[in-house]
PDB file of C-alpha atoms and ligand atoms in Angstrom:
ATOM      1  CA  UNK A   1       0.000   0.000   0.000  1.00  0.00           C
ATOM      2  CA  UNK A   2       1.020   3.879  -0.602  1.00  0.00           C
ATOM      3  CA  UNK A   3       3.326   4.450   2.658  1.00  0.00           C
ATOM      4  CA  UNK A   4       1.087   7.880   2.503  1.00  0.00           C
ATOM      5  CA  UNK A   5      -2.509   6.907   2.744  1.00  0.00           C
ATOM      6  CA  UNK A   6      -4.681   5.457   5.539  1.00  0.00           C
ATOM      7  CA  UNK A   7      -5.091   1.492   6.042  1.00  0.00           C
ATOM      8  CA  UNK A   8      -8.481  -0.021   6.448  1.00  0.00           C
ATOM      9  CA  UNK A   9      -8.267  -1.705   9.773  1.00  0.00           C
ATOM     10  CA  UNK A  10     -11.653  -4.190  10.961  1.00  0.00           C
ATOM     11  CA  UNK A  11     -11.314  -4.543  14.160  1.00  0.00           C
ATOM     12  CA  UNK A  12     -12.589  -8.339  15.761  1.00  0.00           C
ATOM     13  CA  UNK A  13     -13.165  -8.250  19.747  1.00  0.00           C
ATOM     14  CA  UNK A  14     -15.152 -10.564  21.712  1.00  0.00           C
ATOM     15  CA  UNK A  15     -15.224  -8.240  24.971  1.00  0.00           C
ATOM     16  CA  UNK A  16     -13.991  -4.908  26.685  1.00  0.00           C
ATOM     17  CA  UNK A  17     -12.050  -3.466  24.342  1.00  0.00           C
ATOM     18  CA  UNK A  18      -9.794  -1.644  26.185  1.00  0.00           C
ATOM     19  CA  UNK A  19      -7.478  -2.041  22.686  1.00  0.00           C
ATOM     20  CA  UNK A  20      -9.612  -0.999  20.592  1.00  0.00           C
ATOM     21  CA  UNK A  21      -9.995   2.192  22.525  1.00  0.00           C
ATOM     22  CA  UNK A  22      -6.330   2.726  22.420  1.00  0.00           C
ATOM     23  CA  UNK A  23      -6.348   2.331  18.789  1.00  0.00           C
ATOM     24  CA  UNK A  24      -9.530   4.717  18.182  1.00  0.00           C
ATOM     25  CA  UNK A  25      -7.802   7.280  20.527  1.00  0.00           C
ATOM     26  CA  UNK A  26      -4.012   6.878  18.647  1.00  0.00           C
ATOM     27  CA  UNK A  27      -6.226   7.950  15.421  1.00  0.00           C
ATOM     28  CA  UNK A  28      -7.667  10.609  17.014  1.00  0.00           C
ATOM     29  CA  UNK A  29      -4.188  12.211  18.298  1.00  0.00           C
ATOM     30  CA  UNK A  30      -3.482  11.617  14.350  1.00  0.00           C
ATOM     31  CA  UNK A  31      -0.420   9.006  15.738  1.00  0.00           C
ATOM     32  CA  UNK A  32      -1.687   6.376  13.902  1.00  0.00           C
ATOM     33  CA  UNK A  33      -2.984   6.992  10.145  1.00  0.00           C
ATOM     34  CA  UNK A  34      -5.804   4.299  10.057  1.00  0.00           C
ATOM     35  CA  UNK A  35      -9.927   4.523   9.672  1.00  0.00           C
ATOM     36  CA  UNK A  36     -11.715   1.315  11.076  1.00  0.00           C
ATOM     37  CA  UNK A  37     -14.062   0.717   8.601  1.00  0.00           C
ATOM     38  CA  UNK A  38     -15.997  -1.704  11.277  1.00  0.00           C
ATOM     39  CA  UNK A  39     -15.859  -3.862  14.163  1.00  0.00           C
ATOM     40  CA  UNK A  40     -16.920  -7.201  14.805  1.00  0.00           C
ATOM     41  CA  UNK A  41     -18.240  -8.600  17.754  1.00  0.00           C
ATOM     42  CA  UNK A  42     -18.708 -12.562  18.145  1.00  0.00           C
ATOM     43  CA  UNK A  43     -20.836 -11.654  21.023  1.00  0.00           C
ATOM     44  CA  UNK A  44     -23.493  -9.121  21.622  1.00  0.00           C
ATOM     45  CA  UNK A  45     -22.419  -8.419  25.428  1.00  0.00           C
ATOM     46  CA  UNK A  46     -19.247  -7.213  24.349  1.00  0.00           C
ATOM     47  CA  UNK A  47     -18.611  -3.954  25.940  1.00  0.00           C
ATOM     48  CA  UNK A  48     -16.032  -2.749  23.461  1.00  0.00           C
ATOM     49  CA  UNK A  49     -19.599  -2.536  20.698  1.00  0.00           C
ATOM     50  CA  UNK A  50     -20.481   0.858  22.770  1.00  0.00           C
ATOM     51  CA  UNK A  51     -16.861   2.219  22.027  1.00  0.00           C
ATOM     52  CA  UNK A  52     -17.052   1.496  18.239  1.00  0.00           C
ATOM     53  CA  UNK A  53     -20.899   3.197  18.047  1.00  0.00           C
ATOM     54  CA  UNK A  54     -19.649   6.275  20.406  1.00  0.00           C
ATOM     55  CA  UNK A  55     -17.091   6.988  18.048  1.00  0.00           C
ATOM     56  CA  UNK A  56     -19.445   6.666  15.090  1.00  0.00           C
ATOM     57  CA  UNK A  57     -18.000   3.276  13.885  1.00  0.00           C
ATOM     58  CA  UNK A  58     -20.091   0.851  12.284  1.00  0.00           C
ATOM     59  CA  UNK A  59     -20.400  -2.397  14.641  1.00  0.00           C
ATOM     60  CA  UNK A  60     -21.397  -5.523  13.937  1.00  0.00           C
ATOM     61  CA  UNK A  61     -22.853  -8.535  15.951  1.00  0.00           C
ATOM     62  CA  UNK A  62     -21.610 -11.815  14.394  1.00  0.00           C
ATOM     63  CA  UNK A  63     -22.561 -14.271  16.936  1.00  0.00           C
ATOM     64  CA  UNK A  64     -20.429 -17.823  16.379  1.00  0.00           C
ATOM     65  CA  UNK A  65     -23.054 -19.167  18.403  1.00  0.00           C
ATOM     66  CA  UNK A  66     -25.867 -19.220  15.390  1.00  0.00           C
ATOM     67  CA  UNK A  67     -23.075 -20.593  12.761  1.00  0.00           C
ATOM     68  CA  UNK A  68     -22.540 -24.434  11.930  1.00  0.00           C
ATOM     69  CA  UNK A  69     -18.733 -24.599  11.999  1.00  0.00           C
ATOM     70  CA  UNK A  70     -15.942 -22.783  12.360  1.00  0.00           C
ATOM     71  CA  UNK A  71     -15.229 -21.709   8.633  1.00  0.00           C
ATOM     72  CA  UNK A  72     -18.640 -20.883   8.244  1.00  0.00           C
ATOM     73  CA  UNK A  73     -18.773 -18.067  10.581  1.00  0.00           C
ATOM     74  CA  UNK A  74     -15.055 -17.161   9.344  1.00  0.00           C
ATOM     75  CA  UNK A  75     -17.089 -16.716   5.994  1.00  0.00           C
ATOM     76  CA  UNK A  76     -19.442 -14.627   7.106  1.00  0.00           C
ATOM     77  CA  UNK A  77     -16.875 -12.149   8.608  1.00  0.00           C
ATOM     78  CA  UNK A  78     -14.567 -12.292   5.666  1.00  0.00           C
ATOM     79  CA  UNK A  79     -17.430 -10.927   3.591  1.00  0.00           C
ATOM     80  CA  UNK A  80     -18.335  -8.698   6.164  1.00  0.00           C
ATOM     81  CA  UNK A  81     -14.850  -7.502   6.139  1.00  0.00           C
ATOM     82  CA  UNK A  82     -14.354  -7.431   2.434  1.00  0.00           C
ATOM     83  CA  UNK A  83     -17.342  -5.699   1.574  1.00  0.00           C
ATOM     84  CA  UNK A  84     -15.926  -2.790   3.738  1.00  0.00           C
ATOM     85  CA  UNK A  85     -12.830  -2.507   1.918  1.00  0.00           C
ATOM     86  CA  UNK A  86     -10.829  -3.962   5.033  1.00  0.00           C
ATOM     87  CA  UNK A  87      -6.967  -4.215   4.532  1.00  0.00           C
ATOM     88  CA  UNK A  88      -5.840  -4.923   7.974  1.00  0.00           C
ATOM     89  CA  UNK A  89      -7.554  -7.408  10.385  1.00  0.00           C
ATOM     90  CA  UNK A  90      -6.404  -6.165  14.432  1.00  0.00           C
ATOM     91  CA  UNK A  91      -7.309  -8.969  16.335  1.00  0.00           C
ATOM     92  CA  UNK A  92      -8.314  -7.011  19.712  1.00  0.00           C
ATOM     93  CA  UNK A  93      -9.540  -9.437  22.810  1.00  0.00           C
ATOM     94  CA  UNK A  94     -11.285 -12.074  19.999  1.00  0.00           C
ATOM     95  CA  UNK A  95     -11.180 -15.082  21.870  1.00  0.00           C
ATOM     96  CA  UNK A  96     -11.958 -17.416  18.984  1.00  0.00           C
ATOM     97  CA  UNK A  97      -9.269 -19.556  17.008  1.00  0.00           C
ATOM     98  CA  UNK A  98      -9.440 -18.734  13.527  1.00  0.00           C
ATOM     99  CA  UNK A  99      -9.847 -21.073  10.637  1.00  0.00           C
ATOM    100  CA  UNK A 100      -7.738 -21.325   7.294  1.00  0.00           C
ATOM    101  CA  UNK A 101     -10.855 -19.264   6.102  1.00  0.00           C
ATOM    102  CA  UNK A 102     -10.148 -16.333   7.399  1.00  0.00           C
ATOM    103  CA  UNK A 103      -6.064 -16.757   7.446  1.00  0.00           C
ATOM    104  CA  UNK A 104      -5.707 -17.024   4.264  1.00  0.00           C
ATOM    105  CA  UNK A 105      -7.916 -14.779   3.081  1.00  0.00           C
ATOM    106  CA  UNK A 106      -5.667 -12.211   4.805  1.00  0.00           C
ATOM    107  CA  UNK A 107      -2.454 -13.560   4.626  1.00  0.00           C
ATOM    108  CA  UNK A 108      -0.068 -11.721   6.688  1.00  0.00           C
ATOM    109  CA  UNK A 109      -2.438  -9.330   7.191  1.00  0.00           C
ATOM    110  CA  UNK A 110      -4.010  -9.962  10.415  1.00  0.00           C
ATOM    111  CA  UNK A 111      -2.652  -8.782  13.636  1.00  0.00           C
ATOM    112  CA  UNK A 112      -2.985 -10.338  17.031  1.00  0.00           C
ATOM    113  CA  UNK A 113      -2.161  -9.526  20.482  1.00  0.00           C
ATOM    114  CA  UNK A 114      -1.240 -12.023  23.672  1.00  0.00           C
ATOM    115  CA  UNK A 115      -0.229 -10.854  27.133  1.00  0.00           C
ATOM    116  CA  UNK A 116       2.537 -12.200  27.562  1.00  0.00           C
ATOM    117  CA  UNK A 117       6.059 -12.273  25.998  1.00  0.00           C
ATOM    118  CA  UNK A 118       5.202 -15.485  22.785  1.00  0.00           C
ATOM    119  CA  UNK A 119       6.339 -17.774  22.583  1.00  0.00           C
ATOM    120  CA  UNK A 120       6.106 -18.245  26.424  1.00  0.00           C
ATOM    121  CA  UNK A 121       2.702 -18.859  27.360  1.00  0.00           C
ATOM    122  CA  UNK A 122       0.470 -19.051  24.528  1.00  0.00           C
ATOM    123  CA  UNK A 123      -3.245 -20.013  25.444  1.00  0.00           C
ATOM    124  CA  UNK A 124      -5.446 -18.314  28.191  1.00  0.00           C
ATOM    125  CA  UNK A 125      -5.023 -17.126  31.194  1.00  0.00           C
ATOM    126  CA  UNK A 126      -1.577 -16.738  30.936  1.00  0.00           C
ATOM    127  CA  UNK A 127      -1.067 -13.977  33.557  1.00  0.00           C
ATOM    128  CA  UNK A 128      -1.508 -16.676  36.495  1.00  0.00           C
ATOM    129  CA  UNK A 129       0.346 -19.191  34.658  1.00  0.00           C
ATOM    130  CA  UNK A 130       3.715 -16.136  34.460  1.00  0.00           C
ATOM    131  CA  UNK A 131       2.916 -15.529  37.966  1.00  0.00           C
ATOM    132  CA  UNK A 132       2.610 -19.174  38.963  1.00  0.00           C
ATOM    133  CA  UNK A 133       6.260 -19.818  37.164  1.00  0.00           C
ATOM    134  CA  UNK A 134       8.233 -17.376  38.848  1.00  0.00           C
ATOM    135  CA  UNK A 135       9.037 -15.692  35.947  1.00  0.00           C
ATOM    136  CA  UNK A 136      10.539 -12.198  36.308  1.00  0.00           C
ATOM    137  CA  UNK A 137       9.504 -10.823  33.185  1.00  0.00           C
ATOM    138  CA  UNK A 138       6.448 -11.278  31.284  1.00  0.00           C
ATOM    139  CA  UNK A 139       4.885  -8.667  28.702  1.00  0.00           C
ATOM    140  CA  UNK A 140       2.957  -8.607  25.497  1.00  0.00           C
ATOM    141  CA  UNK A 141       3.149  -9.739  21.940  1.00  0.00           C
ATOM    142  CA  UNK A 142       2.016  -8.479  18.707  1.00  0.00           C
ATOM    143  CA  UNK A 143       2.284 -10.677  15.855  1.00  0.00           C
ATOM    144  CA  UNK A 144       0.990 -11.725  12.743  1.00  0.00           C
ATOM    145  CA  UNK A 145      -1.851 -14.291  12.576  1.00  0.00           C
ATOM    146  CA  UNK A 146      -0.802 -17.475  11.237  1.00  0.00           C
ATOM    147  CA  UNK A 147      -2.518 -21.156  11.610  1.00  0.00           C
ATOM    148  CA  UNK A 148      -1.138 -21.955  14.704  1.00  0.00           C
ATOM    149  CA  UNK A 149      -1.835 -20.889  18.384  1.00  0.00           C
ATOM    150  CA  UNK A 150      -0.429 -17.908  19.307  1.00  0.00           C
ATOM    151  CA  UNK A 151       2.745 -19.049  16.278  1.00  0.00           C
ATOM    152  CA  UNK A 152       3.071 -16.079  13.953  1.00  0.00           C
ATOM    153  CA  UNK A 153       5.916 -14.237  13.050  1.00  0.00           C
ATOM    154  CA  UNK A 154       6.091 -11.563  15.834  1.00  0.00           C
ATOM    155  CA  UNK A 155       6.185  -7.764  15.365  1.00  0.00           C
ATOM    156  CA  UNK A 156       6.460  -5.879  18.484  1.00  0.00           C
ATOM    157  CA  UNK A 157       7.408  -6.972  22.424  1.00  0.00           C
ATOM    158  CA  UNK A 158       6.784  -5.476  25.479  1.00  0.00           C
ATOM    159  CA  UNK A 159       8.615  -6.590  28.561  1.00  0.00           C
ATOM    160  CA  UNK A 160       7.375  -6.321  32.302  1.00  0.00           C
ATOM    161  CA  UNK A 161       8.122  -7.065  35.215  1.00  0.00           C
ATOM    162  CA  UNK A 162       6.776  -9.532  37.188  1.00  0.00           C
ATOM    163  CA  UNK A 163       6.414  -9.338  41.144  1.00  0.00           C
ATOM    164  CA  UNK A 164       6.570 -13.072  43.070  1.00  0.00           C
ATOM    165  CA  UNK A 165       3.341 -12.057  44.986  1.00  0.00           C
ATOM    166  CA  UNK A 166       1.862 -10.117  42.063  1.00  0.00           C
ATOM    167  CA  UNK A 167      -2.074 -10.860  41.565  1.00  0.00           C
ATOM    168  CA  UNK A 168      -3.358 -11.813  37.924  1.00  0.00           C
ATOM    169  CA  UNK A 169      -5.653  -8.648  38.197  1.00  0.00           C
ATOM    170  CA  UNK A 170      -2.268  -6.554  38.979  1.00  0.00           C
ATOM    171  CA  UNK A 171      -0.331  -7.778  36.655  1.00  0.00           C
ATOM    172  CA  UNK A 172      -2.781  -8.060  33.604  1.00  0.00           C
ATOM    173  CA  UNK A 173      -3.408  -3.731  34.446  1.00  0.00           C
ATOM    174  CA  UNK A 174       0.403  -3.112  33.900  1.00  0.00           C
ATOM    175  CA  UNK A 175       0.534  -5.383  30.943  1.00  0.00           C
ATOM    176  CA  UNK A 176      -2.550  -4.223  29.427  1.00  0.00           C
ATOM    177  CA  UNK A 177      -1.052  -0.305  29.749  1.00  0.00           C
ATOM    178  CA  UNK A 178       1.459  -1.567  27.757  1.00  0.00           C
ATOM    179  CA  UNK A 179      -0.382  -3.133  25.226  1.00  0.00           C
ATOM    180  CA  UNK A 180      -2.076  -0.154  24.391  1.00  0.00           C
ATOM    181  CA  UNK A 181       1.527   1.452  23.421  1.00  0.00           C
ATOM    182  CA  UNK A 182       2.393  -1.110  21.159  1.00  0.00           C
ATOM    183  CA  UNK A 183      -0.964  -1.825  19.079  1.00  0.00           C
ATOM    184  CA  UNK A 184      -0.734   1.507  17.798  1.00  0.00           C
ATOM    185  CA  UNK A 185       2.576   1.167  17.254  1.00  0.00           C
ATOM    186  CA  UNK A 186       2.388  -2.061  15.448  1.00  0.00           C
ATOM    187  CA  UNK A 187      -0.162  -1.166  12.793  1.00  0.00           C
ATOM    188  CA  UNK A 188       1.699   2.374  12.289  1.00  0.00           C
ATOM    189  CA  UNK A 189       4.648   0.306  11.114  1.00  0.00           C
ATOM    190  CA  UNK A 190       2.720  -1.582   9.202  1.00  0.00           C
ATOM    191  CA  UNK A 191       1.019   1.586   7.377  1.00  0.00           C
ATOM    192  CA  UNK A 192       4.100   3.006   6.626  1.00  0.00           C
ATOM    193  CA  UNK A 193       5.528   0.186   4.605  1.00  0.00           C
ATOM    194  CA  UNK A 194       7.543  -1.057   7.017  1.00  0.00           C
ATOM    195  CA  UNK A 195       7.000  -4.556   8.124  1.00  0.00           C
ATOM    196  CA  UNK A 196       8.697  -7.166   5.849  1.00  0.00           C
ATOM    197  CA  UNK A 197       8.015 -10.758   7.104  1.00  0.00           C
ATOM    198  CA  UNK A 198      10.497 -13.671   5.538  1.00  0.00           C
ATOM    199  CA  UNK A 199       9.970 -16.733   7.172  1.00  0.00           C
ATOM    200  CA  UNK A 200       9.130 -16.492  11.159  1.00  0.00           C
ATOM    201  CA  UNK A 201      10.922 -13.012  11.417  1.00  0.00           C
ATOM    202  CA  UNK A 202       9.739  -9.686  10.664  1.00  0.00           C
ATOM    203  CA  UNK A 203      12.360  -7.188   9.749  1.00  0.00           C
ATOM    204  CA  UNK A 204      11.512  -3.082  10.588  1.00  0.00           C
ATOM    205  CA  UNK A 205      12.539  -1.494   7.277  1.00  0.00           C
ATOM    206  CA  UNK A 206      14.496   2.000   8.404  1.00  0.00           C
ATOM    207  CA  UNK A 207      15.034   1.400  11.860  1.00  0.00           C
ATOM    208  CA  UNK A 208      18.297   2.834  13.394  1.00  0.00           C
ATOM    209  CA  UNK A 209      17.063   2.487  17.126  1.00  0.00           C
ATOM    210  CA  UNK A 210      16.775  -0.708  17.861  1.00  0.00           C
ATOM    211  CA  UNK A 211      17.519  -1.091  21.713  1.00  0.00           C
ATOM    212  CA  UNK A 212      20.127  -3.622  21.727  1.00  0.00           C
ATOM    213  CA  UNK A 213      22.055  -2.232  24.519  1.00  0.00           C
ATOM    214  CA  UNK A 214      18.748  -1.732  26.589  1.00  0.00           C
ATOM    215  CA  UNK A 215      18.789  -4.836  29.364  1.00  0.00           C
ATOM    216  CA  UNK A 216      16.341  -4.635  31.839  1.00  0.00           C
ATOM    217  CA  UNK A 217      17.582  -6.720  35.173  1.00  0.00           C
ATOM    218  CA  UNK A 218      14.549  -8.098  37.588  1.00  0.00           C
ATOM    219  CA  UNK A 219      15.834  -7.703  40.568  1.00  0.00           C
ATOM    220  CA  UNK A 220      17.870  -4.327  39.935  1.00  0.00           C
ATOM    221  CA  UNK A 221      21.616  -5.264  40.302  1.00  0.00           C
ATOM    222  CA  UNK A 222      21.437  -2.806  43.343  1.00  0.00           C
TER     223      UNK A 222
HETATM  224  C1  GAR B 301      -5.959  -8.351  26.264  1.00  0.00           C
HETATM  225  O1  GAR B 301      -5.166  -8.519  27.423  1.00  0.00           O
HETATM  226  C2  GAR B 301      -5.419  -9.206  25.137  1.00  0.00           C
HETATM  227  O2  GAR B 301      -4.020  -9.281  25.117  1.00  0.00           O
HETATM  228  C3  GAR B 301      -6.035 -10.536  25.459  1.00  0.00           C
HETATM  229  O3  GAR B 301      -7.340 -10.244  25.876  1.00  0.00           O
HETATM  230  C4  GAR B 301      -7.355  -8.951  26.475  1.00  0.00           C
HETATM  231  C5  GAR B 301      -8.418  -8.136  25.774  1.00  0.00           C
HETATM  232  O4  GAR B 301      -8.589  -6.915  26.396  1.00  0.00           O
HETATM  233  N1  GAR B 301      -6.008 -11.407  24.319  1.00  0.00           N
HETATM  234  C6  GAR B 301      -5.764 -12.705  24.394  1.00  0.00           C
HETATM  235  O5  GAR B 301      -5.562 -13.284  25.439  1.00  0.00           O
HETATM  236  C7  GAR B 301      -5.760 -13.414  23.062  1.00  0.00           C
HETATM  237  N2  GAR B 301      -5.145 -14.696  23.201  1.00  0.00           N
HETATM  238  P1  GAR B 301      -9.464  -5.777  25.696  1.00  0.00           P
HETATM  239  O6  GAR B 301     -10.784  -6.421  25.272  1.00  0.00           O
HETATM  240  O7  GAR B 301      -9.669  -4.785  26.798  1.00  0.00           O
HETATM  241  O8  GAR B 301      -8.691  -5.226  24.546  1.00  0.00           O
END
């Protein structure tokens, strides 16, 4: 696409949609040059439906529920998505596994995001589980969508630090702060041009300032 011109994002949630607020608002503060041409809901509860329609953005109610396989509600939101002109699929709390449907009718072009740092702890509920391990760090992924779980070539990290008697509701608030810096950030690459995926890697095209001499130590040295 033209490195100058908005992308088409649909956005798919399934509930609060804390990210999708963070991606409406980096449009708004013209950070991010993107329209959403819709959003998708596979349920009708999902709080995240009242963003999209306060912001004037057409929502839609797709519930998986009423569909008789996977691929045939993937069907129904491809066309859904097509018929919008959609160029970007952002993946935004959708807690539904996608089928080759919908993957490959947007290859590379779907965008997920996992809290915590892929490929540790793919699956749900993966803030207890980085809690439950000790780990010291945990964070959030964006990556591209591909067939397997949580699998696709990844875009953008966040790191953060994890406390031994850290609760899953405290640590999911400082990792979802996070992920509402690096959505933004993710698809803004990806509008400019670039994101160039070979293989399981994607490569920032132009970037000078890549942190390599940034180590963060959990606990501080002193
Ligand atoms: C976010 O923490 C997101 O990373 C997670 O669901 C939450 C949705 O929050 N997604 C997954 O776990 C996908 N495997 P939101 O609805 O407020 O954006």
């Amino acid at each position: 696409m033209a490195a100058d011109s908005a992308v088409n994002l649909g956005v798919l949630i399934s509930g609060f949609g804390s990210n999708l607020q963070a991606i409406i608002d980096a449009i708004e503060r013209r950070e991010l040059a993107a329209r959403i041409k819709l959003v998708v809901s596979n349920r009708a509860d999902a709080v995240g439906l009242e963003r999209a329609r306060r912001h004037g953005i057409d929502a839609l109610v797709i519930e998986n529920r009423k569909f008789p396989s996977r691929e045939a509600f993937d069907r129904e939101v491809v066309t859904a998505l097509k018929a919008r002109d959609v160029e970007l699929v952002i993946l935004a709390g959708f807690m539904r596994l996608l089928s080759p449907v919908m993957v490959q009718a947007f290859p590379n072009r779907i965008m997920n995001i996992h809290p915590a740092l892929l490929p540790s702890f793919p699956g749900l509920h993966v803030q207890q589980a980085a809690i439950d391990h000790g780990v010291r760090f945990s964070g959030c992924t964006v990556f591209f969508v591909s067939q397997g779980l949580d699998d696709g070539p990844i875009i953008i990290q966040a790191a953060v630090p994890v406390r031994p008697d850290d609760t899953e509701q405290e640590l999911s608030e400082r990792i979802l702060a996070q992920e509402h810096r690096i959505y933004p950030r993710a698809i803004q690459l990806y509008q400019e041009g670039r994101l160039e995926v070979r293989g399981r890697k994607v490569y920032i095209k132009d970037d000078a300032s890549q942190p390599i001499d940034q180590v963060l130590i959990n606990p501080p040295l002193r």
